[in-house]
Short mmCIF file of C-alpha atoms and ligand atoms in Angstrom, two decimals:
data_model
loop_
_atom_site.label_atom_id
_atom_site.label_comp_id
_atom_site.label_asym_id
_atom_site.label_seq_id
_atom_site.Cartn_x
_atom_site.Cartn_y
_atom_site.Cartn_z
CA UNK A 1 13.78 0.81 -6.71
CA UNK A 2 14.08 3.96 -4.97
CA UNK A 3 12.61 4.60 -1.18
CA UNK A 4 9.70 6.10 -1.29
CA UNK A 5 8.81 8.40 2.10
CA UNK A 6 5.50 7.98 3.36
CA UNK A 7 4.78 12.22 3.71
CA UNK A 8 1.77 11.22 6.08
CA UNK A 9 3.60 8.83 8.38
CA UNK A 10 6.78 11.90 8.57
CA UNK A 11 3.55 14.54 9.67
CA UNK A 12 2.13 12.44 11.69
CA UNK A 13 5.74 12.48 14.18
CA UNK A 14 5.74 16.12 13.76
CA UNK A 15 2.23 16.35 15.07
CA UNK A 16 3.07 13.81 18.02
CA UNK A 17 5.92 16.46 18.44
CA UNK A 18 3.63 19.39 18.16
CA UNK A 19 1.39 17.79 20.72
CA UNK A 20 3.99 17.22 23.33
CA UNK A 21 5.28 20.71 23.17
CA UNK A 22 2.10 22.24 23.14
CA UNK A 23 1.09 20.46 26.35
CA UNK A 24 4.45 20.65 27.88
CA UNK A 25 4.06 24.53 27.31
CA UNK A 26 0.57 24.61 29.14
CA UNK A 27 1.94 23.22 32.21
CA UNK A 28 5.34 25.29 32.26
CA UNK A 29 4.36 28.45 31.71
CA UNK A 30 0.26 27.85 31.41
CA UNK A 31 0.18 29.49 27.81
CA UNK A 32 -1.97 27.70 25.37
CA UNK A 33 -1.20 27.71 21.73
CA UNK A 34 -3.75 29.92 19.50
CA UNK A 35 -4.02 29.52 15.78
CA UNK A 36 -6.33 31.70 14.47
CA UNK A 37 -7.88 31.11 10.70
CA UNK A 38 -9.50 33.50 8.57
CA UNK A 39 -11.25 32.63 4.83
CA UNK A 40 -12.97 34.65 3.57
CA UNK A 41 -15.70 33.89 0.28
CA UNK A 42 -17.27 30.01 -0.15
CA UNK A 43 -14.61 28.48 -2.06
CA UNK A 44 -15.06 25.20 -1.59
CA UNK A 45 -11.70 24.05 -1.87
CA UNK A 46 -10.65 26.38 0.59
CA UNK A 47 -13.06 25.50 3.02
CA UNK A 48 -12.05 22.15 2.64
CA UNK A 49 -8.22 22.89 3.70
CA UNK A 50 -9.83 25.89 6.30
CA UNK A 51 -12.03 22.80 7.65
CA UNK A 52 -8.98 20.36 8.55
CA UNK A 53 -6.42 23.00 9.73
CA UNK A 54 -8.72 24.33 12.42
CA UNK A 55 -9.64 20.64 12.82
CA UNK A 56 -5.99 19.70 13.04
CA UNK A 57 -4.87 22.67 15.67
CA UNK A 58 -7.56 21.20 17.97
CA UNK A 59 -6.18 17.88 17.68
CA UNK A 60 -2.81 18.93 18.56
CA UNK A 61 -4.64 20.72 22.00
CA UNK A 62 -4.40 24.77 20.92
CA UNK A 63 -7.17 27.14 21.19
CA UNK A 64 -8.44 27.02 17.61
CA UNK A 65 -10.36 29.97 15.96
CA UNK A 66 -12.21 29.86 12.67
CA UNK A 67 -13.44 33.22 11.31
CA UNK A 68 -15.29 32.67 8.28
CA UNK A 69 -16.17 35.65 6.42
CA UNK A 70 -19.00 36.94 4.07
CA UNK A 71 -18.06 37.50 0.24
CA UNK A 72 -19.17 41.01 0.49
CA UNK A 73 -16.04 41.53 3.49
CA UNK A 74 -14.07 44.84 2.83
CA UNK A 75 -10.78 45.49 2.74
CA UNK A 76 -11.35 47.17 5.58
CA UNK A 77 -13.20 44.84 7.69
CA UNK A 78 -10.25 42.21 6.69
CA UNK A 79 -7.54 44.26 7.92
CA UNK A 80 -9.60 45.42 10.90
CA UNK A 81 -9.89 41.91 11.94
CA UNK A 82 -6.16 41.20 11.74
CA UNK A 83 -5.51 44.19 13.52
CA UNK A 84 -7.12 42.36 16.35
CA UNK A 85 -5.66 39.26 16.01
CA UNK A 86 -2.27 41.10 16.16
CA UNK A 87 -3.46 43.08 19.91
CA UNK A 88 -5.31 39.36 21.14
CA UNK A 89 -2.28 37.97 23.01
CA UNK A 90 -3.87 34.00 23.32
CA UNK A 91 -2.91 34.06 19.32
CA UNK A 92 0.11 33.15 18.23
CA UNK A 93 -0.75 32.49 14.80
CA UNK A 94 -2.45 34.07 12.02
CA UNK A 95 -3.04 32.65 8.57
CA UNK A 96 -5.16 34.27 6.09
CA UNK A 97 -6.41 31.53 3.56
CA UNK A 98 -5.40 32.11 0.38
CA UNK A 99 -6.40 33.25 -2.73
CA UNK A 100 -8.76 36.01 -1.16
CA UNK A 101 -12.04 36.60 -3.50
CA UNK A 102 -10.18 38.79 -6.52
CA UNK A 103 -11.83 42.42 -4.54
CA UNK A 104 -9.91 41.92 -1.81
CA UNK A 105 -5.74 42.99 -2.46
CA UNK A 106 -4.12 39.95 -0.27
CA UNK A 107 -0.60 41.57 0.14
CA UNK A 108 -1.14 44.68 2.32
CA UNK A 109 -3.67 42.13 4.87
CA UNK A 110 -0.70 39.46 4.75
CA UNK A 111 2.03 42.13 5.46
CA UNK A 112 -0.40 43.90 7.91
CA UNK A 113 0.08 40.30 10.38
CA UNK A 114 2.91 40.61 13.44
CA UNK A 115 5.63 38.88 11.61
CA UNK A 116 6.08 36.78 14.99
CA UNK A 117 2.24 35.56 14.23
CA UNK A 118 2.84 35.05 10.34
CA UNK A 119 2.91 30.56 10.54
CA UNK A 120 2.31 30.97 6.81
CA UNK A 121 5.89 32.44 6.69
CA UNK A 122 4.84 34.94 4.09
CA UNK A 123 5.44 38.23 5.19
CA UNK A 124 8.80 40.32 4.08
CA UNK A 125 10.36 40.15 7.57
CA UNK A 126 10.16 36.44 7.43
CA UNK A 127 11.56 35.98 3.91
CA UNK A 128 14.65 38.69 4.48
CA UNK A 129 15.09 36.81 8.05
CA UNK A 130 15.96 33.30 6.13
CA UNK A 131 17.71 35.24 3.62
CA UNK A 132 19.92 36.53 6.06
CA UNK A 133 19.88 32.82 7.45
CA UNK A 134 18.10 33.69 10.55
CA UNK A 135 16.19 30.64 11.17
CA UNK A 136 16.21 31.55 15.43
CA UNK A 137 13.24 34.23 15.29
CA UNK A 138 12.05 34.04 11.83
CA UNK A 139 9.27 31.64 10.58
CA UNK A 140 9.65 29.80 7.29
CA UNK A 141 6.53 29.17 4.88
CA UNK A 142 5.05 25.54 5.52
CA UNK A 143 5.40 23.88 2.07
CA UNK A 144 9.61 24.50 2.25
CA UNK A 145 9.84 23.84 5.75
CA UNK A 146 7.99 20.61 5.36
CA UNK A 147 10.02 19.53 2.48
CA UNK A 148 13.05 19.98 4.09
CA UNK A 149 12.19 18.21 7.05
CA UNK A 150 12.24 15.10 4.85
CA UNK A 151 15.59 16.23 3.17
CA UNK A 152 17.14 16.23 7.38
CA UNK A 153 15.62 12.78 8.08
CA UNK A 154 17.62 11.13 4.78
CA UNK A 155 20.67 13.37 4.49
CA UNK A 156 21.10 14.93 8.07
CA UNK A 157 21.72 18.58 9.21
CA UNK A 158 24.68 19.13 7.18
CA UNK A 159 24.61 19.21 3.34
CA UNK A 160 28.17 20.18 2.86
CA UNK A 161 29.38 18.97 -0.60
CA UNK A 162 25.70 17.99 -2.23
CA UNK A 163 24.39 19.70 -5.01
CA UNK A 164 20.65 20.65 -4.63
CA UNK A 165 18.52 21.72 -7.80
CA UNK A 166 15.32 23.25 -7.30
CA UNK A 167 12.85 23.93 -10.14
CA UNK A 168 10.73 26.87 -9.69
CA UNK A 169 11.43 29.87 -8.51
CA UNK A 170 8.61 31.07 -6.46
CA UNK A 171 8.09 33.12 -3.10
CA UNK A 172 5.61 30.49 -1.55
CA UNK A 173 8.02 27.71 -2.23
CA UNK A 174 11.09 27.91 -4.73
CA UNK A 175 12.94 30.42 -3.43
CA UNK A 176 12.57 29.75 0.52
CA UNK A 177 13.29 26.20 -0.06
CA UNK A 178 16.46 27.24 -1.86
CA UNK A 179 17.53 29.68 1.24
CA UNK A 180 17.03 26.48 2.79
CA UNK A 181 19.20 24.35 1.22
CA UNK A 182 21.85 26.98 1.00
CA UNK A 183 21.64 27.57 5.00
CA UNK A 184 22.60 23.81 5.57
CA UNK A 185 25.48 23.95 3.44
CA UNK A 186 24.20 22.51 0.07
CA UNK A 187 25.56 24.43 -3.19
CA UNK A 188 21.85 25.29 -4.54
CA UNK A 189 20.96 26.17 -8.35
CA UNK A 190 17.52 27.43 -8.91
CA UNK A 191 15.95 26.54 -11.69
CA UNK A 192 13.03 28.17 -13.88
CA UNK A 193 11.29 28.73 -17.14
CA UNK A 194 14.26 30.45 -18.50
CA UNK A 195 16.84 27.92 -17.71
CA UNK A 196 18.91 26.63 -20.39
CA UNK A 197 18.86 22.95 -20.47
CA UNK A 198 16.87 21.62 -17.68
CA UNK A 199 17.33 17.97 -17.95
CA UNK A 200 21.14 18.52 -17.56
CA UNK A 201 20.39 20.85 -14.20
CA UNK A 202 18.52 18.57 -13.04
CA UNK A 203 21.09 15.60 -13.85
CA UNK A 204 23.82 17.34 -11.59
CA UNK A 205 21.28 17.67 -8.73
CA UNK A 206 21.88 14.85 -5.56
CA UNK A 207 18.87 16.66 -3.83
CA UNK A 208 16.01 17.27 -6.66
CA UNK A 209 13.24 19.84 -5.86
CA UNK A 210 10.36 20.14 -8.55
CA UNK A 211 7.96 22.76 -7.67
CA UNK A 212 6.83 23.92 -11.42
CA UNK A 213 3.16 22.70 -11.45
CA UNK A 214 3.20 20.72 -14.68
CA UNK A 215 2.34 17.21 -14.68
CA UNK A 216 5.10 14.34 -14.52
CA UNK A 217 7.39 16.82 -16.20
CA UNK A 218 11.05 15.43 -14.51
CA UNK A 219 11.73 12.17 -16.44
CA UNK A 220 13.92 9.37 -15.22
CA UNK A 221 16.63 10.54 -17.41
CA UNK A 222 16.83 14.28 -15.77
CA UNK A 223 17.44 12.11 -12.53
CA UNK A 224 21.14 11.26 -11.20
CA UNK A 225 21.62 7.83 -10.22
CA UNK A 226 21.14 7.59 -6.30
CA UNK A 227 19.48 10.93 -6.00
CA UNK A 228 16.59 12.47 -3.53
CA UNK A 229 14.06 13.48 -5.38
CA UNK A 230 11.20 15.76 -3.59
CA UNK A 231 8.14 16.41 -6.12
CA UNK A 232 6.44 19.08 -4.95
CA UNK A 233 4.20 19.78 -7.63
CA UNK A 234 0.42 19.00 -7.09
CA UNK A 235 -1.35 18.45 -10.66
CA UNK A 236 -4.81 16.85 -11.46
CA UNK A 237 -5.00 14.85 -14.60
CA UNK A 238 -7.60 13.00 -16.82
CA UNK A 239 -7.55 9.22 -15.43
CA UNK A 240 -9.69 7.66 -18.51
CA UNK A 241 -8.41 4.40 -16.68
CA UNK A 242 -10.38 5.05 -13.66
CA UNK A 243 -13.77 5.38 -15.46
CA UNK A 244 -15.28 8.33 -17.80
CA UNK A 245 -14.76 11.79 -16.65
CA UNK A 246 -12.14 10.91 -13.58
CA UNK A 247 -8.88 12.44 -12.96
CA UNK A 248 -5.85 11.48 -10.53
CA UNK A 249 -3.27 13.63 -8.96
CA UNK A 250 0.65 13.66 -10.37
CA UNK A 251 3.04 15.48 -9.46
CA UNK A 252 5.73 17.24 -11.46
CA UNK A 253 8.18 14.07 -11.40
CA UNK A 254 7.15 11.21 -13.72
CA UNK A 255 7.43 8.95 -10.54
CA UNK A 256 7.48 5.37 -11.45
CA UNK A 257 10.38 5.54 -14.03
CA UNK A 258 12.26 8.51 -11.82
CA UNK A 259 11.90 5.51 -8.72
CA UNK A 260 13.66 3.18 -10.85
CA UNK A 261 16.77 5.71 -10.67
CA UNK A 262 16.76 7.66 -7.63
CA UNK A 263 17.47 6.25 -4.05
CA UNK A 264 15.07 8.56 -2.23
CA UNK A 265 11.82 9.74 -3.66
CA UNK A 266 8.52 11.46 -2.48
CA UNK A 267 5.47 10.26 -3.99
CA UNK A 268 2.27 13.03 -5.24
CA UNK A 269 -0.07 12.09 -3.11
CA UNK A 270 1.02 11.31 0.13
CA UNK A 271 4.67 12.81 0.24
CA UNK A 272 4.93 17.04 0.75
CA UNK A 273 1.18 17.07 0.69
CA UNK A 274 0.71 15.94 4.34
CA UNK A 275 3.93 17.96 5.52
CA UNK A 276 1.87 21.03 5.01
CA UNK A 277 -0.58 21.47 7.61
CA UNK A 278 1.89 19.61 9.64
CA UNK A 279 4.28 22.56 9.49
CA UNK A 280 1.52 25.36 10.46
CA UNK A 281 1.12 23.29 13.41
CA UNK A 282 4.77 23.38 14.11
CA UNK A 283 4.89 26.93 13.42
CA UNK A 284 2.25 27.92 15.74
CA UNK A 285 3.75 25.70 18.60
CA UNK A 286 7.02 27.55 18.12
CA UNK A 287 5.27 30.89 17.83
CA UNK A 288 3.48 30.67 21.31
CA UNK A 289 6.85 28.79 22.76
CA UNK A 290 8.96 32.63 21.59
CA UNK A 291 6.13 34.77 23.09
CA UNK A 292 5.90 33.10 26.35
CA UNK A 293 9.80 33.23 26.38
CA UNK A 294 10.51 29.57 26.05
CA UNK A 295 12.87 27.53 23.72
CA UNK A 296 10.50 26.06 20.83
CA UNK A 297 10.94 22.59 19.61
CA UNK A 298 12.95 21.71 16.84
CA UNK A 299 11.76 19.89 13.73
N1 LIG B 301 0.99 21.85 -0.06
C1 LIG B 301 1.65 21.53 -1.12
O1 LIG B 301 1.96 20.39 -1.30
C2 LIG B 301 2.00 22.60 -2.13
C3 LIG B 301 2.24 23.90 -1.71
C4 LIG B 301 2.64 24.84 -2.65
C5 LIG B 301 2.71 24.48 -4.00
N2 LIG B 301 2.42 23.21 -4.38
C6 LIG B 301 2.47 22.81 -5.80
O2 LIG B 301 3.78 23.03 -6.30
C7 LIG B 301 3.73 23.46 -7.65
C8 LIG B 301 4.43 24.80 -7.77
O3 LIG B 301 3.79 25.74 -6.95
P1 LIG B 301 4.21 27.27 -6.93
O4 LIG B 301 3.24 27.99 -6.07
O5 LIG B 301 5.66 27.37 -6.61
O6 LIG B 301 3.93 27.62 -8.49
P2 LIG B 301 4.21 28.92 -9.35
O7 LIG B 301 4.17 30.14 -8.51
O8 LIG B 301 3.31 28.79 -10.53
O9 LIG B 301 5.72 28.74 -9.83
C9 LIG B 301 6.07 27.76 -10.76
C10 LIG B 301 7.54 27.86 -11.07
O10 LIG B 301 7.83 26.87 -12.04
C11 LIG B 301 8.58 27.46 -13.11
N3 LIG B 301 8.27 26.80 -14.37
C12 LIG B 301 7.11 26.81 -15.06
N4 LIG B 301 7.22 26.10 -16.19
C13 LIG B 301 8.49 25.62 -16.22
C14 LIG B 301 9.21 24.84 -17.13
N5 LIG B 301 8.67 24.37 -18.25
N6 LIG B 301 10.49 24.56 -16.84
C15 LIG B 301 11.07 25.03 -15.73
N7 LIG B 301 10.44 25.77 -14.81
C16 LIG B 301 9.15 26.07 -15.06
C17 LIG B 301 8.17 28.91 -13.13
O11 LIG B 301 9.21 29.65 -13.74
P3 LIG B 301 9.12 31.24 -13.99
O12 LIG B 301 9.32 31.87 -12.65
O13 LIG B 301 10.24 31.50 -14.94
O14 LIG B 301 7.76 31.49 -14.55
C18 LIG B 301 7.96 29.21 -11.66
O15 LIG B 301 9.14 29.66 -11.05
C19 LIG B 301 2.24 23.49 -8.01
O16 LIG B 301 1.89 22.26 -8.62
C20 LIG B 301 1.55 23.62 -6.68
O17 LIG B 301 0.25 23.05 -6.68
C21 LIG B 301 2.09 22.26 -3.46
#
């Protein structure tokens, strides 16, 4: 039986981490971190994840900001907003929650944020700086950099000679995570829709990523004996078990069977899940750390 990493135990050390740095920066240089957060619409979902990041930054002691916007915002209004987020120099972050109401084009607004205020780790600058394997002054998007903070803790900084797969091959996670990998020396195949033979990809892989978004889809027999296996993949699913009409989350690994095979495995909920608000906070706290010209904490 594989072991299984508790995601929410791993974010909670970041956060202590976080918190430390953040008040360590106060009294050094008496900057305070700023995240600022911006949804716009009543999704209720989103409101939901809105509600405990801005609860979250306040935890970790930064000045928090909420802007929550009408349905009927502009494009115009949006950007204007930004704008001033960009000029207010007490933020150091900016994330736009995502998926804006359909009116509203979201990739102009996200590439109109100071790349050095983008914790979401979406805008171009940011991608082509961890392509380039500039991990010093870029910022890398919070799902990937979460993920691989639990692929440090069980293989260490240096993945010279493993063989990382990872499934899915897109810009919020798939590719960054694979820039990843390839920066601390794994040899990294990305795998997708098209891929020939995906159970014997996966069967080469000592690091497993599945970020495809289809439930329990990586069976114990696409594992390699002794693997890590990080399931990334968030799905919700008819529970008929639990009573009529209730569903469960899985994620894309079929985890009880895969557990019987790999060494190291992340479990959906509870495993990347956590790592992502976790990593915003980290982000921020290195943002405000490179704009009041201070080394930021590692994680
Ligand atoms: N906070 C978190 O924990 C977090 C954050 C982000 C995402 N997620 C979850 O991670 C999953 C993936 O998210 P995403 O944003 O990366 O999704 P996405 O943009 O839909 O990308 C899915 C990827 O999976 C590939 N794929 C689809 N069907 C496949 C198949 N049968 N075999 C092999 N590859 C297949 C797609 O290939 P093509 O490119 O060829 O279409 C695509 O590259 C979702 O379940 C999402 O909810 C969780």
């Amino acid at each position: 039986m594989a072991t299984v990493i508790d995601g929410k135990q791993v974010a909670a050390s970041v956060i202590d981490t976080v918190k430390a740095a953040t008040a360590a920066l106060d009294k050094q240089s008496g900057v305070q971190a700023g995240l600022a957060v911006i949804i716009v619409g009543d999704d209720p979902a989103s409101h939901a994840y809105v509600g405990s990041k801005s609860k979250m930054a306040k935890e970790c002691g930064f000045k928090s900001v909420q802007h929550t916007l009408p349905l009927e915002t502009t494009q115009e209004e949006l950007a204007a907003l930004v704008a001033s987020l960009n000029a207010d120099d007490t933020i150091h972050g900016i994330l736009v929650q995502l998926p804006l109401p359909k009116h509203l084009n979201s990739e102009p607004i996200i590439q109109s944020i100071l790349p050095e205020k983008d914790v979401d780790g979406l805008h171009v600058v940011n991608a082509g700086k961890l392509a380039v394997g500039d991990l010093e002054t870029g910022l890398v998007s919070c799902t990937p950099a979460g993920a691989m903070v639990f692929v440090r803790r069980t293989h260490g900084e240096d993945l010279s000679g493993l063989n990382a797969v990872v499934v899915g091959r897109s810009n919020l996670f798939g590719k960054p995570m694979a820039q990843l990998l390839l920066n601390a020396n794994a040899t990294v195949t990305i795998a997708h829709s098209r891929t020939k033979d995906l159970p014997a990809v996966c069967r080469n892989a000592d690091i497993l990523v599945a970020a495809v978004g289809r439930p329990e889809m990586v069976k114990a027999d696409w594992v390699k004996r002794g693997a890590t296996v990080i399931d990334v993949g968030i799905n919700r699913i008819a529970a008929p078990e639990k009573g009529e009409g209730k569903t469960r989350l899985v994620g894309d690994v079929a985890f009880a069977e895969a557990a019987e095979v790999a060494d190291v495995i992340t479990p959906v909920p509870g495993g990347v899940g956590p790592m992502t608000i976790a990593m915003l906070m980290a982000n921020t706290v290195i943002a405000a750390h490179r704009a009041a010209g201070q080394t930021p904490p590692k994680f």
